[in-house]
Coordinates of C-alpha atoms and ligand atoms in Angstrom, one line a residue:
M1 CA -13.9 7.8 9.4
Y2 CA -11.1 9.9 10.5
N3 CA -7.3 10.0 10.9
T4 CA -7.0 10.7 14.6
N5 CA -3.4 10.0 15.5
I6 CA -1.4 12.2 13.3
M7 CA 1.2 13.6 15.6
C8 CA 1.5 12.0 19.0
G9 CA 4.2 10.5 21.1
I10 CA 4.8 6.8 21.5
I11 CA 7.0 4.8 23.9
G12 CA 7.7 1.2 24.7
Y13 CA 9.7 -0.4 27.5
C14 CA 11.1 -4.0 28.0
G15 CA 13.1 -4.6 31.1
R16 CA 13.3 -6.0 34.7
E17 CA 11.3 -3.2 36.3
T18 CA 7.6 -2.7 36.3
A19 CA 7.0 -1.1 32.9
A20 CA 4.0 1.2 33.4
P21 CA 5.6 3.8 35.7
V22 CA 8.5 4.1 33.2
V23 CA 6.2 4.4 30.2
F24 CA 4.0 6.9 32.1
E25 CA 7.1 9.0 32.9
G26 CA 8.2 8.8 29.3
L27 CA 4.8 9.9 28.1
R28 CA 4.9 12.8 30.5
R29 CA 8.1 14.0 28.8
V30 CA 6.7 13.8 25.3
E31 CA 3.3 15.1 26.2
Y32 CA 4.1 18.2 24.2
R33 CA 3.6 16.1 21.1
G34 CA -0.1 15.8 21.9
Y35 CA -2.4 15.9 24.9
D36 CA -5.9 15.1 23.7
S37 CA -5.9 11.5 25.1
A38 CA -3.4 8.8 26.3
G39 CA -3.2 5.2 27.1
I40 CA -0.9 2.3 28.1
A41 CA -1.0 -1.4 27.4
T42 CA 1.0 -4.0 29.4
F43 CA 1.2 -7.7 29.7
N44 CA 0.8 -9.2 33.2
N45 CA 1.0 -13.0 33.6
G46 CA 0.2 -13.4 29.9
T47 CA -2.9 -11.2 30.0
L48 CA -3.2 -7.9 28.1
L49 CA -4.1 -5.0 30.3
L50 CA -5.2 -1.9 28.5
C51 CA -6.1 1.5 29.9
K52 CA -6.8 4.6 27.8
D53 CA -9.0 7.7 28.0
V54 CA -9.4 11.3 26.8
G55 CA -7.8 14.2 28.5
K56 CA -4.3 15.2 29.6
L57 CA -2.0 12.5 31.0
G58 CA -2.3 13.9 34.6
E59 CA -6.1 13.8 34.4
I60 CA -6.1 10.2 33.1
E61 CA -3.7 9.2 35.8
S62 CA -5.9 10.5 38.6
R63 CA -8.9 8.8 37.1
H64 CA -7.4 5.4 36.2
H65 CA -3.9 5.2 37.8
L66 CA -2.2 4.3 34.5
S67 CA 1.2 4.3 36.2
K68 CA 0.1 1.5 38.6
M69 CA -0.5 -1.1 35.9
L70 CA 1.4 -4.3 36.4
G71 CA 3.8 -6.1 34.0
N72 CA 7.4 -5.7 32.7
T73 CA 6.6 -4.9 29.1
A74 CA 4.5 -1.9 28.1
I75 CA 3.7 0.5 25.3
G76 CA 2.1 3.9 25.7
H77 CA 0.7 6.7 23.6
T78 CA -0.2 10.4 23.9
R79 CA -2.3 11.8 21.1
W80 CA -2.8 15.0 19.2
A81 CA -5.8 14.9 16.9
T82 CA -6.1 17.0 13.8
H83 CA -9.8 16.1 13.1
G84 CA -12.2 13.5 14.2
G85 CA -13.4 12.6 17.6
V86 CA -11.3 12.9 20.7
T87 CA -12.9 9.8 22.2
Q88 CA -11.8 6.9 24.4
A89 CA -12.4 4.5 21.5
N90 CA -10.0 6.4 19.3
A91 CA -7.3 6.7 22.0
H92 CA -4.3 4.3 21.7
P93 CA -3.3 1.5 22.2
H94 CA -5.5 -0.3 19.6
C95 CA -6.1 -4.1 19.6
D96 CA -6.9 -6.9 17.2
C97 CA -10.2 -8.9 17.4
T98 CA -8.8 -11.2 20.1
S99 CA -7.4 -8.4 22.3
T100 CA -4.1 -10.2 22.4
I101 CA -2.2 -7.8 20.1
A102 CA -1.7 -4.1 21.0
V103 CA -0.3 -1.3 18.9
V104 CA 0.6 2.4 19.4
H105 CA 1.2 4.5 16.3
N106 CA 2.4 7.9 15.2
G107 CA 1.7 8.9 11.6
I108 CA -1.0 8.4 9.0
I109 CA -1.9 5.2 7.2
D110 CA -3.0 6.8 3.9
N111 CA -4.6 3.6 2.5
Y112 CA -6.4 2.6 5.8
Q113 CA -9.9 2.7 4.3
E114 CA -9.0 0.2 1.6
L115 CA -7.2 -2.0 4.2
R116 CA -10.1 -1.8 6.6
K117 CA -12.5 -2.8 3.9
Q118 CA -10.5 -5.9 3.1
L119 CA -10.1 -6.8 6.7
S120 CA -13.8 -6.3 7.5
T121 CA -14.7 -8.6 4.5
N122 CA -12.4 -11.2 6.2
G123 CA -14.4 -10.9 9.4
H124 CA -12.4 -8.4 11.4
R125 CA -14.4 -6.1 13.8
F126 CA -13.2 -2.5 14.3
T127 CA -14.0 -0.5 17.4
S128 CA -12.5 2.9 16.6
E129 CA -12.5 5.4 13.7
T130 CA -8.8 5.5 13.5
D131 CA -6.4 4.5 10.7
T132 CA -4.2 2.8 13.3
E133 CA -6.6 0.0 14.0
V134 CA -5.8 -1.7 10.7
I135 CA -2.3 -2.4 12.0
P136 CA -3.2 -4.9 14.9
H137 CA -5.7 -6.6 12.6
L138 CA -3.2 -7.0 9.8
I139 CA -0.7 -8.4 12.4
E140 CA -3.5 -10.8 13.6
E141 CA -4.0 -12.1 10.1
E142 CA -0.2 -12.8 9.7
M143 CA 0.1 -14.4 13.2
K144 CA -2.8 -16.8 12.4
N145 CA -0.4 -18.3 9.9
K146 CA 2.0 -19.2 12.7
R147 CA 4.3 -16.2 12.1
S148 CA 6.1 -14.6 15.0
L149 CA 5.3 -10.9 15.9
E150 CA 8.4 -9.7 14.1
E151 CA 7.7 -11.8 11.0
A152 CA 4.2 -10.4 11.0
V153 CA 5.4 -6.8 11.2
L154 CA 7.9 -7.5 8.4
A155 CA 5.1 -8.9 6.3
I156 CA 2.5 -6.1 6.9
A157 CA 4.8 -3.0 6.7
P158 CA 5.0 -3.0 2.9
K159 CA 1.2 -2.9 2.8
L160 CA 1.0 0.4 4.7
K161 CA 1.1 3.6 2.6
G162 CA 1.8 6.8 4.4
S163 CA 4.0 7.6 7.3
Y164 CA 4.3 5.7 10.5
A165 CA 6.2 4.7 13.6
F166 CA 4.5 2.0 15.5
L167 CA 5.2 -0.4 18.4
A168 CA 3.4 -3.8 18.7
M169 CA 3.1 -6.4 21.5
S170 CA 1.5 -9.8 21.4
S171 CA 0.4 -12.3 24.0
R172 CA 2.4 -15.0 22.1
D173 CA 5.6 -13.5 23.5
T174 CA 4.8 -11.1 26.3
D175 CA 8.4 -10.0 26.9
K176 CA 8.8 -8.5 23.4
I177 CA 8.1 -5.3 21.6
V178 CA 8.5 -4.9 17.9
G179 CA 8.8 -1.5 16.3
T180 CA 9.3 0.0 12.9
R181 CA 9.1 3.3 11.2
K182 CA 8.7 5.1 7.8
D183 CA 8.9 8.9 7.7
S184 CA 8.1 9.2 11.4
P185 CA 10.7 9.2 14.1
L186 CA 11.5 6.3 16.4
A187 CA 14.6 6.1 18.5
I188 CA 15.8 3.1 20.4
G189 CA 17.3 3.7 23.9
L190 CA 19.4 1.4 26.0
G191 CA 19.5 1.7 29.8
N192 CA 20.6 -0.5 32.6
G193 CA 19.0 -3.8 31.8
A194 CA 16.3 -2.2 29.8
F195 CA 15.3 -1.3 26.3
F196 CA 13.1 1.6 25.1
A197 CA 11.6 2.7 21.8
A198 CA 10.2 6.2 21.6
S199 CA 9.3 8.9 19.1
D200 CA 11.6 11.3 21.0
V201 CA 14.8 10.7 22.9
L202 CA 13.3 12.9 25.6
A203 CA 11.0 10.0 26.5
C204 CA 14.0 8.0 27.5
S205 CA 15.8 10.7 29.2
G206 CA 17.1 9.8 32.7
I207 CA 16.6 6.1 32.0
A208 CA 18.5 5.4 28.8
N209 CA 22.2 6.4 28.4
K210 CA 22.7 5.1 24.8
L211 CA 20.8 5.5 21.6
I212 CA 20.4 3.5 18.4
P213 CA 18.9 5.2 15.5
L214 CA 16.4 3.2 13.4
A215 CA 16.4 4.0 9.7
D216 CA 13.2 4.0 7.6
T217 CA 11.7 0.6 7.2
E218 CA 14.1 -1.1 9.6
I219 CA 12.6 -3.2 12.4
A220 CA 13.6 -3.4 16.0
V221 CA 12.8 -6.4 18.2
L222 CA 13.2 -5.5 21.9
A223 CA 13.2 -8.2 24.5
R224 CA 14.1 -8.1 28.2
D225 CA 17.8 -8.8 27.6
S226 CA 18.4 -8.1 24.0
A227 CA 17.6 -5.8 21.1
E228 CA 17.8 -7.1 17.5
F229 CA 17.5 -5.2 14.3
Y230 CA 16.5 -6.2 10.8
D231 CA 16.1 -4.5 7.4
A232 CA 12.9 -4.6 5.4
A233 CA 14.0 -7.9 3.8
G234 CA 14.4 -9.5 7.2
R235 CA 18.3 -9.5 7.1
K236 CA 19.8 -9.1 10.6
L237 CA 21.7 -5.7 11.1
T238 CA 24.5 -4.8 13.4
K239 CA 24.1 -1.4 15.0
K240 CA 26.4 0.6 17.1
P241 CA 24.9 2.6 20.0
T242 CA 25.9 6.2 20.6
N243 CA 26.0 8.0 24.0
L244 CA 23.2 10.2 24.9
K245 CA 24.5 13.7 25.7
T246 CA 24.1 14.5 29.3
Q247 CA 22.1 17.7 28.6
W248 CA 19.4 15.6 27.2
L249 CA 19.0 13.9 30.5
D250 CA 17.7 17.1 32.2
T251 CA 14.0 17.4 31.8
D252 CA 12.8 18.8 35.1
K253 CA 11.0 22.1 35.6
Q254 CA 13.3 22.5 38.6
S255 CA 11.9 25.4 40.7
Y256 CA 10.0 27.0 37.8
D257 CA 6.2 26.8 37.4
Y258 CA 6.5 26.2 33.7
F259 CA 9.1 25.0 31.2
M260 CA 8.5 28.2 29.2
L261 CA 9.9 30.3 32.0
K262 CA 12.7 27.9 32.7
E263 CA 13.7 27.9 29.0
I264 CA 13.6 31.7 28.8
M265 CA 15.9 31.8 31.8
E266 CA 18.3 29.3 30.3
Q267 CA 19.0 31.6 27.4
P268 CA 22.3 33.1 28.5
E269 CA 23.7 29.5 28.8
A270 CA 22.1 28.6 25.5
L271 CA 24.1 31.3 23.7
E272 CA 27.3 29.9 25.2
A273 CA 26.4 26.4 24.0
A274 CA 25.5 27.6 20.5
V275 CA 29.0 28.8 19.8
R276 CA 30.6 25.5 20.7
Q277 CA 31.0 24.7 17.0
D278 CA 33.7 23.5 14.7
K279 CA 35.3 26.6 13.0
K280 CA 36.6 24.7 10.0
A281 CA 33.2 23.1 9.3
F282 CA 31.5 26.5 9.7
T283 CA 33.9 28.2 7.3
E284 CA 33.4 25.4 4.7
I285 CA 29.6 25.7 4.9
A286 CA 29.9 29.5 4.7
M287 CA 32.0 29.2 1.6
D288 CA 29.5 26.8 0.0
I289 CA 26.8 29.3 0.7
L290 CA 28.9 32.1 -0.9
R291 CA 29.6 30.0 -3.9
A292 CA 26.1 28.8 -4.5
G293 CA 24.0 30.1 -7.4
Q294 CA 21.1 30.6 -5.0
V295 CA 20.5 30.1 -1.3
I296 CA 17.1 29.2 0.0
V297 CA 16.3 29.0 3.7
T298 CA 13.2 26.9 4.7
A299 CA 11.6 26.6 8.1
C300 CA 8.2 27.0 9.9
G301 CA 7.0 29.1 12.8
T302 CA 9.6 30.5 15.1
S303 CA 12.4 28.8 13.2
R304 CA 11.3 30.8 10.1
Y305 CA 11.6 34.1 12.0
A306 CA 15.2 33.1 13.0
A307 CA 15.8 32.5 9.3
L308 CA 14.5 36.0 8.5
V309 CA 17.1 37.5 10.9
G310 CA 19.6 35.2 9.2
R311 CA 18.7 36.5 5.8
Y312 CA 19.4 40.0 7.0
L313 CA 22.8 38.9 8.5
F314 CA 23.8 37.1 5.3
S315 CA 23.2 40.2 3.3
K316 CA 24.7 42.7 5.7
V317 CA 27.8 40.7 6.6
G318 CA 28.4 38.2 3.8
R319 CA 26.8 40.4 1.0
K320 CA 24.9 37.2 0.0
F321 CA 21.2 37.5 -0.7
C322 CA 19.1 34.5 0.2
D323 CA 15.4 33.9 0.2
V324 CA 13.4 32.5 3.1
V325 CA 10.5 30.3 2.0
M326 CA 7.9 29.0 4.4
A327 CA 8.4 25.2 4.5
S328 CA 4.8 24.5 3.7
E329 CA 5.2 26.5 0.5
F330 CA 8.7 25.4 -0.4
H331 CA 8.0 22.4 -2.5
Y332 CA 5.9 24.5 -4.9
F333 CA 9.2 26.2 -5.8
A334 CA 11.1 22.9 -6.2
D335 CA 11.3 23.4 -10.0
S336 CA 13.9 26.2 -9.6
V337 CA 16.0 24.2 -7.2
D338 CA 19.1 22.7 -8.8
R339 CA 22.7 21.5 -8.0
N340 CA 23.8 25.1 -7.6
T341 CA 21.4 25.7 -4.8
V342 CA 22.2 25.5 -1.1
V343 CA 19.1 24.8 1.0
L344 CA 19.4 25.7 4.6
A345 CA 16.7 23.9 6.6
V346 CA 16.1 25.3 10.1
S347 CA 14.1 23.2 12.6
Q348 CA 14.4 22.8 16.3
S349 CA 12.9 19.3 16.2
G350 CA 14.3 18.2 12.8
E351 CA 11.0 16.4 12.4
T352 CA 8.6 19.0 11.0
A353 CA 6.8 17.3 8.1
D354 CA 6.7 20.4 5.9
V355 CA 10.5 21.0 6.3
I356 CA 11.2 17.3 5.6
E357 CA 9.0 17.3 2.5
G358 CA 10.7 20.4 1.0
V359 CA 14.2 19.1 1.7
K360 CA 13.3 15.7 0.0
R361 CA 12.3 17.6 -3.1
A362 CA 15.4 19.7 -3.0
R363 CA 17.6 16.7 -2.5
D364 CA 16.0 15.0 -5.5
N365 CA 17.0 18.0 -7.5
K366 CA 20.6 17.6 -6.2
A367 CA 20.7 20.7 -4.0
M368 CA 23.2 20.8 -1.1
I369 CA 21.3 20.5 2.2
V370 CA 22.6 22.2 5.3
S371 CA 20.4 21.8 8.4
I372 CA 20.3 23.7 11.6
V373 CA 18.7 21.4 14.3
N374 CA 18.5 20.9 18.0
R375 CA 17.2 17.4 18.6
P376 CA 19.7 14.6 18.2
Q377 CA 19.0 11.9 15.6
S378 CA 16.4 13.7 13.7
Q379 CA 15.1 12.8 10.2
L380 CA 16.3 16.2 8.9
A381 CA 19.8 15.7 10.2
N382 CA 19.9 12.2 8.6
M383 CA 19.0 13.6 5.1
S384 CA 21.4 16.6 5.2
D385 CA 24.9 17.0 3.7
H386 CA 25.9 19.1 6.7
V387 CA 24.3 19.4 10.1
I388 CA 24.7 22.3 12.6
Y389 CA 23.5 21.5 16.1
L390 CA 22.1 24.2 18.3
N391 CA 23.2 22.4 21.5
C392 CA 20.6 24.0 23.7
G393 CA 19.3 20.8 25.1
P394 CA 15.7 19.8 25.5
E395 CA 13.1 22.4 24.8
Q396 CA 9.8 21.2 26.2
C397 CA 7.5 24.2 26.1
V398 CA 5.5 24.0 22.8
A399 CA 6.4 27.7 22.2
A400 CA 10.0 27.9 21.2
T401 CA 12.3 30.4 23.1
K402 CA 15.8 29.2 23.8
S403 CA 16.1 27.4 20.5
F404 CA 15.2 30.6 18.8
L405 CA 18.1 32.5 20.5
S406 CA 20.5 29.6 19.6
Q407 CA 19.3 29.8 15.9
L408 CA 20.1 33.5 15.9
A409 CA 23.6 32.8 17.3
V410 CA 24.2 30.1 14.6
F411 CA 23.1 32.5 11.8
Y412 CA 25.4 35.2 13.3
L413 CA 28.3 32.7 13.3
L414 CA 27.6 31.6 9.7
S415 CA 27.4 35.1 8.4
F416 CA 30.7 36.1 10.0
S417 CA 32.3 32.9 8.8
M418 CA 31.6 34.2 5.2
V419 CA 34.1 36.9 5.9
N420 CA 36.5 34.7 7.8
S421 CA 35.5 36.2 11.2
F422 CA 34.3 33.1 13.0
D423 CA 36.4 34.0 16.1
K424 CA 35.0 37.5 16.3
A425 CA 31.5 36.2 16.1
V426 CA 32.1 33.7 18.9
K427 CA 33.4 36.5 21.1
D428 CA 30.5 38.8 20.3
I429 CA 28.0 36.1 21.2
K430 CA 29.8 35.2 24.4
G431 CA 29.6 38.9 25.3
M432 CA 25.8 38.8 24.9
K433 CA 25.4 36.3 27.7
S434 CA 25.4 39.0 30.4
K435 CA 23.3 41.4 28.3
V436 CA 20.6 38.8 27.9
A437 CA 20.7 38.2 31.7
K438 CA 20.5 41.9 32.3
T439 CA 17.5 42.3 30.0
I440 CA 15.7 39.6 32.0
E441 CA 16.6 41.1 35.3
W442 CA 15.5 44.6 34.4
N443 CA 12.2 43.6 32.9
N444 CA 10.8 40.4 34.3
E445 CA 8.8 41.8 37.2
R446 CA 7.8 45.0 35.3
L447 CA 6.5 42.9 32.4
K448 CA 4.5 40.7 34.8
R449 CA 2.8 43.8 36.1
L450 CA 2.2 45.1 32.6
S451 CA 0.6 41.8 31.6
E452 CA -1.9 42.1 34.4
R453 CA -2.9 45.5 33.0
L454 CA -3.2 44.4 29.4
K455 CA -4.4 40.8 29.6
Y456 CA -8.0 41.6 28.6
K457 CA -7.0 43.5 25.4
H458 CA -8.2 41.8 22.3
D459 CA -5.4 42.8 19.8
F460 CA -1.7 43.6 20.1
Y461 CA 0.5 44.9 17.3
Y462 CA 4.3 44.6 17.1
I463 CA 6.4 46.8 14.8
A464 CA 10.1 47.2 14.0
R465 CA 12.4 47.8 11.1
G466 CA 15.5 46.2 9.5
I467 CA 17.0 43.3 11.4
N468 CA 14.4 43.6 14.2
F469 CA 11.4 43.2 11.9
A470 CA 11.3 39.4 12.3
I471 CA 11.4 39.9 16.1
A472 CA 8.2 41.9 15.8
S473 CA 6.6 38.8 14.1
E474 CA 8.2 36.4 16.7
G475 CA 6.9 38.6 19.6
A476 CA 3.4 38.5 18.1
L477 CA 3.6 34.7 17.5
K478 CA 4.6 34.1 21.1
L479 CA 1.6 36.1 22.5
K480 CA -0.8 34.3 20.1
E481 CA 0.5 30.8 20.9
V482 CA 0.4 31.0 24.7
S483 CA -2.3 33.6 25.6
Y484 CA -4.7 33.2 22.6
I485 CA -4.8 37.0 22.2
H486 CA -4.8 38.2 18.6
A487 CA -1.4 39.7 17.7
E488 CA 0.3 40.8 14.5
G489 CA 3.9 41.7 13.8
M490 CA 5.0 43.8 10.8
P491 CA 7.6 46.1 9.5
A492 CA 6.9 49.5 11.1
G493 CA 6.7 51.2 7.6
E494 CA 3.8 48.8 6.7
L495 CA 1.5 49.9 9.5
K496 CA 0.1 52.7 7.6
H497 CA -0.8 50.5 4.6
G498 CA -3.8 48.9 6.3
T499 CA -3.3 47.9 9.9
L500 CA -3.4 51.5 11.2
A501 CA -7.2 51.3 10.6
L502 CA -7.4 48.9 13.5
I503 CA -5.7 51.1 16.1
E504 CA -8.1 52.4 18.7
Q505 CA -7.8 54.2 22.0
G506 CA -5.6 52.0 24.2
T507 CA -4.6 49.3 21.6
P508 CA -1.2 48.0 22.7
V509 CA 1.5 48.5 20.1
A510 CA 4.9 47.1 20.9
V511 CA 7.6 49.1 19.2
I512 CA 11.1 47.6 18.9
C513 CA 13.3 50.6 18.4
P514 CA 16.9 50.2 19.5
N515 CA 19.0 53.3 19.2
D516 CA 20.4 52.5 15.8
Y517 CA 19.9 53.6 12.2
T518 CA 16.2 52.7 12.4
Y519 CA 15.4 54.7 15.5
D520 CA 14.1 57.9 13.9
E521 CA 11.9 56.3 11.3
T522 CA 10.5 53.7 13.7
M523 CA 9.7 56.6 16.1
S524 CA 7.7 58.3 13.3
N525 CA 5.7 55.2 12.8
A526 CA 5.1 54.8 16.5
M527 CA 3.9 58.4 16.6
E528 CA 1.4 57.7 13.8
A529 CA 0.0 54.9 16.0
K530 CA 0.0 57.0 19.1
S531 CA -1.9 59.8 17.4
R532 CA -4.7 57.3 16.9
G533 CA -4.8 56.3 20.5
A534 CA -2.2 53.4 20.6
Y535 CA -0.6 52.5 24.0
I536 CA 3.1 52.4 23.1
I537 CA 5.3 49.7 24.7
A538 CA 8.8 50.5 23.5
L539 CA 11.8 48.2 23.6
S540 CA 14.8 50.5 23.5
D541 CA 18.0 51.6 25.0
R542 CA 17.0 55.3 24.3
K543 CA 14.0 56.8 26.1
N544 CA 11.5 58.9 24.2
Q545 CA 8.6 60.9 25.6
I546 CA 6.1 59.2 23.3
F547 CA 6.6 55.8 25.2
D548 CA 3.8 54.8 27.5
F549 CA 5.8 51.9 28.8
W550 CA 9.5 51.7 28.4
V551 CA 11.2 48.3 28.3
K552 CA 14.8 49.3 28.8
I553 CA 17.3 47.1 27.0
P554 CA 21.2 47.2 27.1
K555 CA 23.1 48.9 24.3
V556 CA 24.7 46.4 21.9
S557 CA 26.0 46.5 18.4
E558 CA 23.4 46.8 15.7
L559 CA 23.5 43.2 14.4
L560 CA 23.1 41.8 17.9
Y561 CA 19.9 43.6 18.9
P562 CA 17.5 40.7 17.9
M563 CA 19.2 38.5 20.6
I564 CA 18.1 41.1 23.1
T565 CA 14.8 42.5 21.8
V566 CA 13.1 39.1 21.7
I567 CA 13.6 38.5 25.4
P568 CA 11.0 41.0 26.8
L569 CA 8.5 39.8 24.2
Q570 CA 8.9 36.2 25.4
L571 CA 8.4 37.4 29.0
L572 CA 5.3 39.5 28.1
A573 CA 3.7 36.5 26.3
Y574 CA 4.6 34.2 29.2
H575 CA 3.2 36.5 32.0
T576 CA 0.1 37.3 30.0
A577 CA -0.7 33.6 29.6
V578 CA -0.1 32.8 33.2
S579 CA -2.1 35.8 34.4
L580 CA -5.0 34.6 32.2
G581 CA -4.7 31.1 33.8
K582 CA -3.5 29.4 30.7
D583 CA -0.8 26.7 30.6
P584 CA 1.9 28.2 28.4
D585 CA 3.7 24.9 28.0
K586 CA 0.7 23.2 26.4
P587 CA -1.3 25.7 24.4
R588 CA -4.6 24.5 23.1
N589 CA -4.7 23.0 19.5
L590 CA -0.9 23.2 19.1
A591 CA 2.0 20.7 19.3
K592 CA 5.7 21.1 19.4
S593 CA 6.7 18.7 16.6
V594 CA 4.3 19.1 13.7
T595 CA 4.7 15.8 11.8
V596 CA 1.7 16.3 9.6
K597 CA 1.7 18.3 6.3
Ligands
G6P601 C1 5.3 24.1 15.8 C2 5.7 24.7 17.1 C3 6.5 26.0 17.0 C4 7.7 25.8 16.1 C5 7.3 25.2 14.7 C6 8.5 24.7 13.9 O1 4.4 25.0 15.2 O2 4.6 24.8 17.9 O3 7.0 26.4 18.3 O4 8.3 27.0 15.9 O5 6.5 24.0 14.9 O6 9.1 23.7 14.6 P1 10.6 23.2 14.3 O7 10.8 22.0 15.2 O8 10.6 22.8 12.8 O9 11.5 24.3 14.6

């Protein structure tokens, strides 16, 4: 038996309109959370209709016409499997024995084997290998005792160990959806005469204009004309909706072929949005960081590379050393976290399980938590003492681009706030808008042609020094993620300590060498690679005869180069993926919000 529904996106709709097209559209928006299989359940004239299959949403739609299902209440699911079969039986929604209760779930029920055994002994028949399937069967048991759907959900939730957000429907009340969560996200959206529940506000974008956050273990009961909320003890709660920011309503590719390119192109505006911050709050956070006995930054993937640039800025500008610990390793260091520690957690989604886990431990040890997030109403934001928002709007390509640039801007603002120079930092970043645009304009077409030439290479190496070292790693990560070509990024000085052995005639080596204090030394390392046959792709504002391909970048001040040098590397990765026929928005095996440890 397998856990097969670990990440995934869920959405439910109750309203006056036909539900399936709305749910289908919502699933399309959160498909980045998983795209192995998908399904929708609706009630039409009291009968449960269920359609699910393996494949991407678009493929399932053309086979089964999911969006044409009838009924005004529906739940849907899009799945990302970690292990176990990607099969139709394992796809959600899952039902009880009588096929009158349907459930979609995101998370892991750790004790599902035990529960399944008990349920099987009581005569329940299972049709999938998933942990999820215990939920409709548990609800079925409770509803046999004349309990309503919400009473049944309240009764079974304490029996579930692990993390979950799930939505349930029953033929007993076909206009109702009941949802609850624990350690997995679930937002409630309100629209015109309609209610939504979804694992990401993006799913409701364009249709909901208000949001209600649901705390851990709370229960939402959505009906056609009402939404009610209860705590785990069944006490009714009063909740105040908040407005959904308009930037979260925009989820179209517009004229772009892929979200990745659209999001790369949005970066000048993302910088402008990132500096819309409260000076006083920034200065206070900066002072807390300066006063702290130790500062630890924790993050995963691209967010961690932004943190590595931040570490450099903190040291250079604020003279404050901090450590950056990979979130999946952070909790192993929890013993040395105390009340004199400031933990900065960086996460675009604010839902990455490893980050959440580390922050929980740090909070238990009384550390101050400051988070840097993009998505509204995230778990991470809810558990932080201070939250800094990136303000760059929805990022839908699995590979992060504009959120990275926004994170760099926030680190720049924080480090200059340490020396009371918030206003200077805002001005500097605003000045970068046109430089980023210029970098794109100068290089987009040329990098497209370069990617055509290099797309069949098996290995790429990326080197840089100082503040740009993390950009070398980020450039390599981008290429790996979207084109599936092996790539490594490292400090230029490290190349000769091993990796140089891998350089052969024609191996592409991207050298990030702005005309700053690192130029001469980086050039020596590039020369060492070139002497062994490397093809040098150099990102610089100063030409050198050793370059085989010069990616010209504008001159900026030394601490701002990362905001420029990352751009051509994003473009190179994008064009390589597209010229190889890959979908850069949905790379194989990956997902945008990794809600599993
Ligand atoms: C996944 C995504 C990456 C992202 C990382 C951290 O691996 O595919 O693009 O950088 O998670 O995500 P976060 O939301 O915490 O920044």
